[in-house]
PDB file of C-alpha atoms in Angstrom:
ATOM      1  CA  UNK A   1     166.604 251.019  79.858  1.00 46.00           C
ATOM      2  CA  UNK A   2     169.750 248.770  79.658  1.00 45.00           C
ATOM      3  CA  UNK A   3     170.615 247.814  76.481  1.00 46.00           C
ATOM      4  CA  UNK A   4     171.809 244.373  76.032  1.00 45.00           C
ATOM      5  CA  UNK A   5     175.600 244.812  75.287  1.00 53.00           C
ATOM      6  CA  UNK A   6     175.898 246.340  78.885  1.00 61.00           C
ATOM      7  CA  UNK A   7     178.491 244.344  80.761  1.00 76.00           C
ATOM      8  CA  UNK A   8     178.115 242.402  84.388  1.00 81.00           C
ATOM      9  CA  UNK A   9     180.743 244.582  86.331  1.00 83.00           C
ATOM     10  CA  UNK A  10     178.792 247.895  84.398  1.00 84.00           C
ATOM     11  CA  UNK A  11     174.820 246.424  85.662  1.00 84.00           C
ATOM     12  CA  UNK A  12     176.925 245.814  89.140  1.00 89.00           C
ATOM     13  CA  UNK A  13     178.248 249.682  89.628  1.00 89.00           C
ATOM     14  CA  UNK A  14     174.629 250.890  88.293  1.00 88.00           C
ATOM     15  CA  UNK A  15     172.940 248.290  90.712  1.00 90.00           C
ATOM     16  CA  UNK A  16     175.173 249.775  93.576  1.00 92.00           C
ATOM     17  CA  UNK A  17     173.904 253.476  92.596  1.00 91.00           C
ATOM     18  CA  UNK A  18     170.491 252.590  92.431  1.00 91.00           C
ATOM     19  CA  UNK A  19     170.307 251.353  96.410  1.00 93.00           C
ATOM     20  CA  UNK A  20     172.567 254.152  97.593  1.00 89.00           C
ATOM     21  CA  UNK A  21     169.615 256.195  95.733  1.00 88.00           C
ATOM     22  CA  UNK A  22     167.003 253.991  96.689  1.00 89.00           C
ATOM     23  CA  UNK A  23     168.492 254.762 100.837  1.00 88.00           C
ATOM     24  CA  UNK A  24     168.572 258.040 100.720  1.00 83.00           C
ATOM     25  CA  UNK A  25     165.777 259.207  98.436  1.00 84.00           C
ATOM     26  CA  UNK A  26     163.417 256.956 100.899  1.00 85.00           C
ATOM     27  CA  UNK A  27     164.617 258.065 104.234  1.00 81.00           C
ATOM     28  CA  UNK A  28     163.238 261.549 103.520  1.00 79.00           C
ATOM     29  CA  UNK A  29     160.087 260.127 101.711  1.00 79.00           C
ATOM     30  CA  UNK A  30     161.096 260.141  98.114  1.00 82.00           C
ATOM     31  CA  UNK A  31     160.829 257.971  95.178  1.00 84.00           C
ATOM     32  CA  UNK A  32     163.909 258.928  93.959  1.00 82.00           C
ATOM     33  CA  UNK A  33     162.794 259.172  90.278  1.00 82.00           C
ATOM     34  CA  UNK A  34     165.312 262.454  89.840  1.00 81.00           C
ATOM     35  CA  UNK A  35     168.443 260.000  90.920  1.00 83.00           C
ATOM     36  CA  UNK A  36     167.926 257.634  89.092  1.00 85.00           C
ATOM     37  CA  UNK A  37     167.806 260.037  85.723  1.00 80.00           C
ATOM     38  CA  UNK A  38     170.877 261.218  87.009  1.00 81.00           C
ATOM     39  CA  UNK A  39     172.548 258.009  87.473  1.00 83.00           C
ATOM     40  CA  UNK A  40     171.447 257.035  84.176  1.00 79.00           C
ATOM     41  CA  UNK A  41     172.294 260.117  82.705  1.00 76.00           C
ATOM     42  CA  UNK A  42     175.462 260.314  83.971  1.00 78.00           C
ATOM     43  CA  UNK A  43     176.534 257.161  81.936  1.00 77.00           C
ATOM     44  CA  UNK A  44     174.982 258.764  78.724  1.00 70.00           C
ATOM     45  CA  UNK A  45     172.054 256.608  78.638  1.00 66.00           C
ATOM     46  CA  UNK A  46     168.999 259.355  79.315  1.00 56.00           C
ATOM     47  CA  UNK A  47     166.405 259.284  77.217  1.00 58.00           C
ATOM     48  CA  UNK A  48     162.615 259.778  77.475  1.00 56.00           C
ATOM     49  CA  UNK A  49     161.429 256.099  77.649  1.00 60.00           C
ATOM     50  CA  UNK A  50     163.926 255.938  80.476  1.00 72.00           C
ATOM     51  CA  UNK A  51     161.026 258.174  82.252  1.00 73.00           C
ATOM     52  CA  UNK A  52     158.778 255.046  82.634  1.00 79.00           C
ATOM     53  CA  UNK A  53     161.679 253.173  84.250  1.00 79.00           C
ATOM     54  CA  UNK A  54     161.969 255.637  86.920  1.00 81.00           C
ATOM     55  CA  UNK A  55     158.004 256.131  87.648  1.00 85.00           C
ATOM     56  CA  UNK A  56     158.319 252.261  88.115  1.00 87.00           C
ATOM     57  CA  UNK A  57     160.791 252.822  90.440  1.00 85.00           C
ATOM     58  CA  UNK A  58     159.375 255.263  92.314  1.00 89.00           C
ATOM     59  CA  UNK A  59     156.010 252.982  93.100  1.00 91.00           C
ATOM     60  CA  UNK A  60     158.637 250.823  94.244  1.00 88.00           C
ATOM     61  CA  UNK A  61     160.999 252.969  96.736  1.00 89.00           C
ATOM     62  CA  UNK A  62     157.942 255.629  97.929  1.00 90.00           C
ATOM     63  CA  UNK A  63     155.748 252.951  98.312  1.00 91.00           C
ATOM     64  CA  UNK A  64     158.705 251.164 100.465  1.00 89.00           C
ATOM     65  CA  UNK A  65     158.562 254.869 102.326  1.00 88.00           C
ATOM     66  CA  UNK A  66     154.979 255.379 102.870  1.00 93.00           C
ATOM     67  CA  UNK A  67     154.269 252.262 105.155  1.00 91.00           C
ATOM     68  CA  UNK A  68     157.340 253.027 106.946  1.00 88.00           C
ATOM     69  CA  UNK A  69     156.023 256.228 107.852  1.00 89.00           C
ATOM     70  CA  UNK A  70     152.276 255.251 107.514  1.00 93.00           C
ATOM     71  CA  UNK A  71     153.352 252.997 110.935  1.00 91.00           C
ATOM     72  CA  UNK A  72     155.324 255.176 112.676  1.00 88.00           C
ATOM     73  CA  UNK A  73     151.995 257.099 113.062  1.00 90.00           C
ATOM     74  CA  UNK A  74     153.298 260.362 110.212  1.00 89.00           C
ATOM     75  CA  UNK A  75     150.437 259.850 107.599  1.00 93.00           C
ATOM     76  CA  UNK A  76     147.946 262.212 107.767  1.00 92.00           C
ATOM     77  CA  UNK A  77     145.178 261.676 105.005  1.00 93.00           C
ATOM     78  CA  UNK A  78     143.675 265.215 106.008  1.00 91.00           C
ATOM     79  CA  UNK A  79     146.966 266.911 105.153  1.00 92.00           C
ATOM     80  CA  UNK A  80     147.553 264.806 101.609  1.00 94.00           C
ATOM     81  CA  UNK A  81     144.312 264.424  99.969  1.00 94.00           C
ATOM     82  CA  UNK A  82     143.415 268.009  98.905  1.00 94.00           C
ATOM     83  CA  UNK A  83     147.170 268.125  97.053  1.00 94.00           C
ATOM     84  CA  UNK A  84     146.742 264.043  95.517  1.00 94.00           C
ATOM     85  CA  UNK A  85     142.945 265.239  94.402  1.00 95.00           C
ATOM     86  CA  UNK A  86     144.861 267.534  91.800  1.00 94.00           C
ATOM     87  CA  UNK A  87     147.706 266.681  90.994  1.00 95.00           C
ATOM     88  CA  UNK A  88     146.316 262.828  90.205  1.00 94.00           C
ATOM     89  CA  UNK A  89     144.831 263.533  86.859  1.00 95.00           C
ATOM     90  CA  UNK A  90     147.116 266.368  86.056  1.00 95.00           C
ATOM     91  CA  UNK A  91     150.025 263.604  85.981  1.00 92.00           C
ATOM     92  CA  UNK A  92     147.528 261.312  83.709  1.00 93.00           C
ATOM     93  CA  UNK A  93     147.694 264.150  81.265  1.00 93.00           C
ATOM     94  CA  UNK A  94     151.553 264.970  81.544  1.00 90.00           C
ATOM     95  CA  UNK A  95     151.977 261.214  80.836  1.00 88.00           C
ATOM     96  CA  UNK A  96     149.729 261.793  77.869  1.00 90.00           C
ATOM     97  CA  UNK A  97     151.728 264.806  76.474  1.00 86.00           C
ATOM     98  CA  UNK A  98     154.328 263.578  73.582  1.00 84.00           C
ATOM     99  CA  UNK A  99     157.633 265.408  73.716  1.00 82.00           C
ATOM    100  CA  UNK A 100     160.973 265.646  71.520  1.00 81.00           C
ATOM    101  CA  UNK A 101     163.765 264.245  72.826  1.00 76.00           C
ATOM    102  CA  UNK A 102     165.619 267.725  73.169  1.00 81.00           C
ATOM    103  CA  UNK A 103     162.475 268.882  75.182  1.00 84.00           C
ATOM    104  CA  UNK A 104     162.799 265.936  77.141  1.00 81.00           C
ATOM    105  CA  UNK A 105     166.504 266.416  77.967  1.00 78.00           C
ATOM    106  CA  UNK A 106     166.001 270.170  78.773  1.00 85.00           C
ATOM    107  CA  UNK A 107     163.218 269.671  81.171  1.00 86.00           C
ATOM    108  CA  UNK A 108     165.094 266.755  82.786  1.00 82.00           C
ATOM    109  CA  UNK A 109     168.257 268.722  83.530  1.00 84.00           C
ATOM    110  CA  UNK A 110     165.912 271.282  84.845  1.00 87.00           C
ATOM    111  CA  UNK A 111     164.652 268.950  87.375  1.00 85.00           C
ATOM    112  CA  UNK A 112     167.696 267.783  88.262  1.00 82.00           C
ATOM    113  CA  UNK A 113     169.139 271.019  88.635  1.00 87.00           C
ATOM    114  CA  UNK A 114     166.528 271.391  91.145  1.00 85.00           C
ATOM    115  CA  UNK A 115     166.300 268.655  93.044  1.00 80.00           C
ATOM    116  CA  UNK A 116     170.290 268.973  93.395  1.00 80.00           C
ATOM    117  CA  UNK A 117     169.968 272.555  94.753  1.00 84.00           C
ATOM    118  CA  UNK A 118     166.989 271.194  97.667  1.00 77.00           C
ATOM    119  CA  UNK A 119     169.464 268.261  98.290  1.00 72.00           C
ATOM    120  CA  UNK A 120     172.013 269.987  99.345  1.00 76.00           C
ATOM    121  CA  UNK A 121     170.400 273.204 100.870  1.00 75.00           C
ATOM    122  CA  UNK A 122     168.169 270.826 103.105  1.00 62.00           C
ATOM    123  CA  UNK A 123     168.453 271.297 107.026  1.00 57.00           C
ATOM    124  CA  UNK A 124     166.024 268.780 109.370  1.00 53.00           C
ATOM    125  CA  UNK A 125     163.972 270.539 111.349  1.00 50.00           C
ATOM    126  CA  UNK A 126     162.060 267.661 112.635  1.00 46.00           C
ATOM    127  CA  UNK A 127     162.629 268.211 116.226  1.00 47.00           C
ATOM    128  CA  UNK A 128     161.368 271.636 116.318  1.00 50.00           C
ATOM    129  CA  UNK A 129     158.030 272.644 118.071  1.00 48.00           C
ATOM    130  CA  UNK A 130     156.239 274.835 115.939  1.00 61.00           C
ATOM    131  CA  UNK A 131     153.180 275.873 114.816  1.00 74.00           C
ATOM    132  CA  UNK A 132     152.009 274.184 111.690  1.00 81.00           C
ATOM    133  CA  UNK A 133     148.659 274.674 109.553  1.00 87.00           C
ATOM    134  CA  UNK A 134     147.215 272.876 106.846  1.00 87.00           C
ATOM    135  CA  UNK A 135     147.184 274.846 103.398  1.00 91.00           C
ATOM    136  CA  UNK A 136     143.939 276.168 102.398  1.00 92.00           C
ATOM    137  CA  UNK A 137     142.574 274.438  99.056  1.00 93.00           C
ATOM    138  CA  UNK A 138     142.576 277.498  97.093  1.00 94.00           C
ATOM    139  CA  UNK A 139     146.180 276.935  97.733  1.00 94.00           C
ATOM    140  CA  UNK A 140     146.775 273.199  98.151  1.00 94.00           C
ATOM    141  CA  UNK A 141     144.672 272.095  94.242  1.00 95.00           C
ATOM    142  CA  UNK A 142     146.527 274.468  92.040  1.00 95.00           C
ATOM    143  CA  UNK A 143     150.117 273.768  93.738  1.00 94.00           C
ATOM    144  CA  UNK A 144     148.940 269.735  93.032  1.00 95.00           C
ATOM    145  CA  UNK A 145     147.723 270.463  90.060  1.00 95.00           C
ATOM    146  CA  UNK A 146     151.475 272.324  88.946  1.00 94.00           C
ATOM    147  CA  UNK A 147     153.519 269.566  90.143  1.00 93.00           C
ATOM    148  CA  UNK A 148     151.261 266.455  88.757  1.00 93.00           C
ATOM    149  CA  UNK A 149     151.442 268.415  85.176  1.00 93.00           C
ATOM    150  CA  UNK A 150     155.293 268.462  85.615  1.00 90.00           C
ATOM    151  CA  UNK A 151     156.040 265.237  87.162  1.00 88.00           C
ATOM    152  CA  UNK A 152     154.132 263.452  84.768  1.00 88.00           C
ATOM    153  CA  UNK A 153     155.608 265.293  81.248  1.00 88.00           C
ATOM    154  CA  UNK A 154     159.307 264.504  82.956  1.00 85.00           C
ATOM    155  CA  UNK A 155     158.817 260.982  84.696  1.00 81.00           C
ATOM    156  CA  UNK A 156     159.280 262.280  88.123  1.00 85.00           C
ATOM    157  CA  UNK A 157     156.937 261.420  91.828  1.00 87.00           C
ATOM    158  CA  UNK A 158     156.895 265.065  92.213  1.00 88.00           C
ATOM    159  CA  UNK A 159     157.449 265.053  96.034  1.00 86.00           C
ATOM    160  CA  UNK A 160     161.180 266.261  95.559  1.00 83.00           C
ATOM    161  CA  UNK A 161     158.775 270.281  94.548  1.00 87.00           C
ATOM    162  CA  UNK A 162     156.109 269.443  97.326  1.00 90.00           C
ATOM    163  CA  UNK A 163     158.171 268.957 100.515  1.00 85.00           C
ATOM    164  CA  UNK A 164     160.255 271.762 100.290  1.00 82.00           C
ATOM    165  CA  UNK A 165     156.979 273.863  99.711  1.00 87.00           C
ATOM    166  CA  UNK A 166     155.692 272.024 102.707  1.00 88.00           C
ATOM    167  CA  UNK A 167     158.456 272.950 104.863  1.00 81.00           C
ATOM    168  CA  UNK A 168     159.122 276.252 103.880  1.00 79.00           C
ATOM    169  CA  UNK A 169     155.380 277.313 104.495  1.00 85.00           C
ATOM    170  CA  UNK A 170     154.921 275.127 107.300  1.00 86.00           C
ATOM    171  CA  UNK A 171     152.344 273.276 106.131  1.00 91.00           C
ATOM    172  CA  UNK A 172     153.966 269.969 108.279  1.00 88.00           C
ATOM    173  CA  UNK A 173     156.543 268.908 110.130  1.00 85.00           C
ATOM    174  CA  UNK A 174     159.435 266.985 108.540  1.00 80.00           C
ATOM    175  CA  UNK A 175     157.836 263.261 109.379  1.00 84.00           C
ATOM    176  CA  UNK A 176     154.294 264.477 108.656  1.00 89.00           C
ATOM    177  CA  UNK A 177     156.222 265.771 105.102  1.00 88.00           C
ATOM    178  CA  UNK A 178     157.682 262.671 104.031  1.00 86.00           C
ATOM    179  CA  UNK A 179     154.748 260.775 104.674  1.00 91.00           C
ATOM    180  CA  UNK A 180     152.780 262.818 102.278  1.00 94.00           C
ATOM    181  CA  UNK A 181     154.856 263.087  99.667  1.00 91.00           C
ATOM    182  CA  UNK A 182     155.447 259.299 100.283  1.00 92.00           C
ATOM    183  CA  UNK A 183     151.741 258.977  99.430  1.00 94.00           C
ATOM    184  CA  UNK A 184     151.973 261.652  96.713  1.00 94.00           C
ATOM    185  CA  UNK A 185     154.756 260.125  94.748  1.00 93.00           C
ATOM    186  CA  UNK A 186     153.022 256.940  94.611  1.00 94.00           C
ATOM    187  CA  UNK A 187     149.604 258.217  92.914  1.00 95.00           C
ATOM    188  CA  UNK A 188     151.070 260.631  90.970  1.00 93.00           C
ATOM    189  CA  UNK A 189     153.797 257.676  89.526  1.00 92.00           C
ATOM    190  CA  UNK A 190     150.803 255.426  88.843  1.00 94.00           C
ATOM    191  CA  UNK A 191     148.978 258.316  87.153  1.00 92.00           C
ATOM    192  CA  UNK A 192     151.894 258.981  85.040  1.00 89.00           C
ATOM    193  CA  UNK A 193     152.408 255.510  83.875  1.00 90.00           C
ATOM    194  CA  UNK A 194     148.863 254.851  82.945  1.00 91.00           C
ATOM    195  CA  UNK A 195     149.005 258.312  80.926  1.00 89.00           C
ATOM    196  CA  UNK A 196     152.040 256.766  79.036  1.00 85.00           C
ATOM    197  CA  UNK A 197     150.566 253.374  78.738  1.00 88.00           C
ATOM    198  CA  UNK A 198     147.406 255.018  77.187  1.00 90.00           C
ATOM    199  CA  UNK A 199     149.311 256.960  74.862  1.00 83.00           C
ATOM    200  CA  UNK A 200     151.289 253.917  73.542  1.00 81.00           C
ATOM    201  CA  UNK A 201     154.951 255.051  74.859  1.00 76.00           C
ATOM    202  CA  UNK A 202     155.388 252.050  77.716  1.00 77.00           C
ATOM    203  CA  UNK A 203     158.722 251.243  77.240  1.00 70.00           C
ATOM    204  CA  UNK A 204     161.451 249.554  79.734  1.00 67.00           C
ATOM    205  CA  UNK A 205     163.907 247.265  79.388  1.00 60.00           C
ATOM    206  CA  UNK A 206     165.717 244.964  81.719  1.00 63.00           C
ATOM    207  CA  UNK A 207     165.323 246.510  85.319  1.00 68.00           C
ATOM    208  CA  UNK A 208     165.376 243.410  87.085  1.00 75.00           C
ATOM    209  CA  UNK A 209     168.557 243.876  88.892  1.00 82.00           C
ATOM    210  CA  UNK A 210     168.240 247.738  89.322  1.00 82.00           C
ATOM    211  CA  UNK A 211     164.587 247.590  90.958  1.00 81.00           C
ATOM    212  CA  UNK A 212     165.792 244.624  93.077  1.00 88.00           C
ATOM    213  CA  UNK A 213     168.401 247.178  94.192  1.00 92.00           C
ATOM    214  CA  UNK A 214     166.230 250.381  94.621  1.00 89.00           C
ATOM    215  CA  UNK A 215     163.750 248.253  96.539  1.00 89.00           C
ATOM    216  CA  UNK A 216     166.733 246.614  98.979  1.00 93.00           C
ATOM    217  CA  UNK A 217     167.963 250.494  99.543  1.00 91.00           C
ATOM    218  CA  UNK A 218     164.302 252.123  99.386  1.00 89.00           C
ATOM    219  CA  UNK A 219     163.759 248.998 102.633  1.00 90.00           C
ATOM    220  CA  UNK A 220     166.654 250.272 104.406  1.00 89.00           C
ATOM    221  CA  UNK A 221     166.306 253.772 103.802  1.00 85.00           C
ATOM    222  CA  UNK A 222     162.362 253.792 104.581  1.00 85.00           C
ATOM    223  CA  UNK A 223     163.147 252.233 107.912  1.00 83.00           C
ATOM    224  CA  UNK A 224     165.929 254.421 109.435  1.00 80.00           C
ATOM    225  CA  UNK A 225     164.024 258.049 107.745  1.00 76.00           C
ATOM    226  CA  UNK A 226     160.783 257.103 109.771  1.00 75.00           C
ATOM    227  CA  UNK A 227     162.586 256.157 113.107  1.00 73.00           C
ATOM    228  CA  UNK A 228     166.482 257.799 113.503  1.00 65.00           C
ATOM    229  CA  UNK A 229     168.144 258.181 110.052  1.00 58.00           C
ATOM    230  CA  UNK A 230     169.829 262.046 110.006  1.00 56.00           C
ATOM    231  CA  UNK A 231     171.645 261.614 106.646  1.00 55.00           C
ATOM    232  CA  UNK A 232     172.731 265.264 105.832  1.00 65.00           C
ATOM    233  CA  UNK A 233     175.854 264.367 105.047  1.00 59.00           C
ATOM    234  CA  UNK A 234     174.714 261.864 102.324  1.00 58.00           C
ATOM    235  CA  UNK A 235     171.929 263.953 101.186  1.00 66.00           C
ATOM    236  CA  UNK A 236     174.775 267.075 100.208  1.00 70.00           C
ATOM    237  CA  UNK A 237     176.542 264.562  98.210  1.00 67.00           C
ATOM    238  CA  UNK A 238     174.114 263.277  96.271  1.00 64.00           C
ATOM    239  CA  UNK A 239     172.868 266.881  95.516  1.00 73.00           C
ATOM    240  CA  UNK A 240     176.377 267.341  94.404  1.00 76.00           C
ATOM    241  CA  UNK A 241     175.554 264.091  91.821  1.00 69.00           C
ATOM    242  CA  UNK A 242     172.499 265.610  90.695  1.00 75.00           C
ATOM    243  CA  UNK A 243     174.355 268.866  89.323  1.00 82.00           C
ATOM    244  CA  UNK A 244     176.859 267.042  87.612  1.00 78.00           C
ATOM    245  CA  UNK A 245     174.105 265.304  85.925  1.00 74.00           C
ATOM    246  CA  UNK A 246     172.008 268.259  85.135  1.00 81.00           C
ATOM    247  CA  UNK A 247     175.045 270.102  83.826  1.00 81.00           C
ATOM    248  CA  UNK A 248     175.920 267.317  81.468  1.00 72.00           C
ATOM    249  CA  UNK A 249     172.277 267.323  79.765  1.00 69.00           C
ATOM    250  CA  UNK A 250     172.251 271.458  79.721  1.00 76.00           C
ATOM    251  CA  UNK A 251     175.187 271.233  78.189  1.00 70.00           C
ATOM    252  CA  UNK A 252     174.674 268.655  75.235  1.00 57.00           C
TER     253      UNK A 252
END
């Protein structure tokens, strides 16, 4: 992921991105897979191994998230398991499925152009009473099964397409959210590495100081998300981050 020739004060400023990522991506549940493509792409370094860095990192940060949230009392197995029973295998296969580096690139920015556009149009509506029902699993399988395919073919959790659906169709709360898609990332990251370990196309390089950051921002992040953390502000700006970074792949 870095190559060698990469200097101290250069593995610093990425190490600095990758907690500020790993904080904010984990206060609302995420892995934060889609920042850290951006960061990475950003500096002109994206490429598809750089996928399996980023599902590592997402075990890391949403697993960080999910026992925050898992002991706040958020998790609700009931809610999650109908969407992970899906979208499980479907990531094993997009792990599986080889792609060209253009294909790769154009996908990516896709995701990021996304995941940019929910940053900044997200609004908390945690403290709202309202009436919330679990999805159906005519519904809930197929909607797994869509983001699992996707997340695993780009290197992505998947969560940052399931909570906004979530929300928007008030399937749960924003807590109840985050903890699923907590849980979600986390299976659906592990599925997505063992597709690409299967197929042969394991690749990282040295993440030592970039997972130790992820991990010290996913702590921090997890922690304030699941009891007070209303970062908005921070979320808006990031979004911003994630444009930039989707434009510059689009447009090479």
């Amino acid at each position: 992921m870095t190559p060698p020739t990469l200097s101290p004060a250069f593995l610093f400023v990425l190490a600095a991105l990758f907690f500020l990522v790993g904080l904010l991506y984990a206060s609302i549940g995420q892995g934060g897979a889609s920042g850290y493509l951006a960061v990475i792409s950003l500096f002109g370094l994206a490429s598809a191994t750089i996928s399996t860095s980023a599902l590592l990192l997402n075990v890391l940060v949403a697993g960080t998230a999910f026992v925050a949230f898992y002991r706040a009392g958020h998790f609700s197995w009931r809610l999650t398991w109908p969407f992970a029973l899906a979208s499980v295998p479907a990531a094993l296969v997009g792990g599986l499925v080889p792609i060209t580096a253009e294909v790769y690139l154009l996908l990516l920015g896709g995701v990021l152009a996304y995941a940019g556009l929910r940053l900044m149009l997200h609004s908390d509506h945690g403290h709202r009473v309202e009436h919330y029902q679990s999805p159906a699993l005519r519904v809930a399988l197929p909607a797994g099964a869509g983001i699992g395919l996707l997340s695993g073919i780009v290197g992505v959790g998947g969560g940052i397409f399931l909570s906004p659906l979530m929300i928007l169709l008030r399937w749960a709360d924003a807590k109840n959210t985050a903890a699923t898609s907590a849980a979600f990332i986390v299976m659906n990251s592990i599925a997505g590495l063992s597709g690409r370990l299967i197929a042969g196309r394991f690749a990282v390089g040295d993440l030592l100081p970039l997972m130790l950051a992820a991990f010290t921002g996913g702590l921090v992040g997890a922690y304030l998300g699941a009891n007070r953390f209303n970062s908005s502000l921070l979320r808006r700006v990031l979004g911003v981050v994630l444009l930039v970074a989707a434009f510059r792949l689009l447009q090479a």
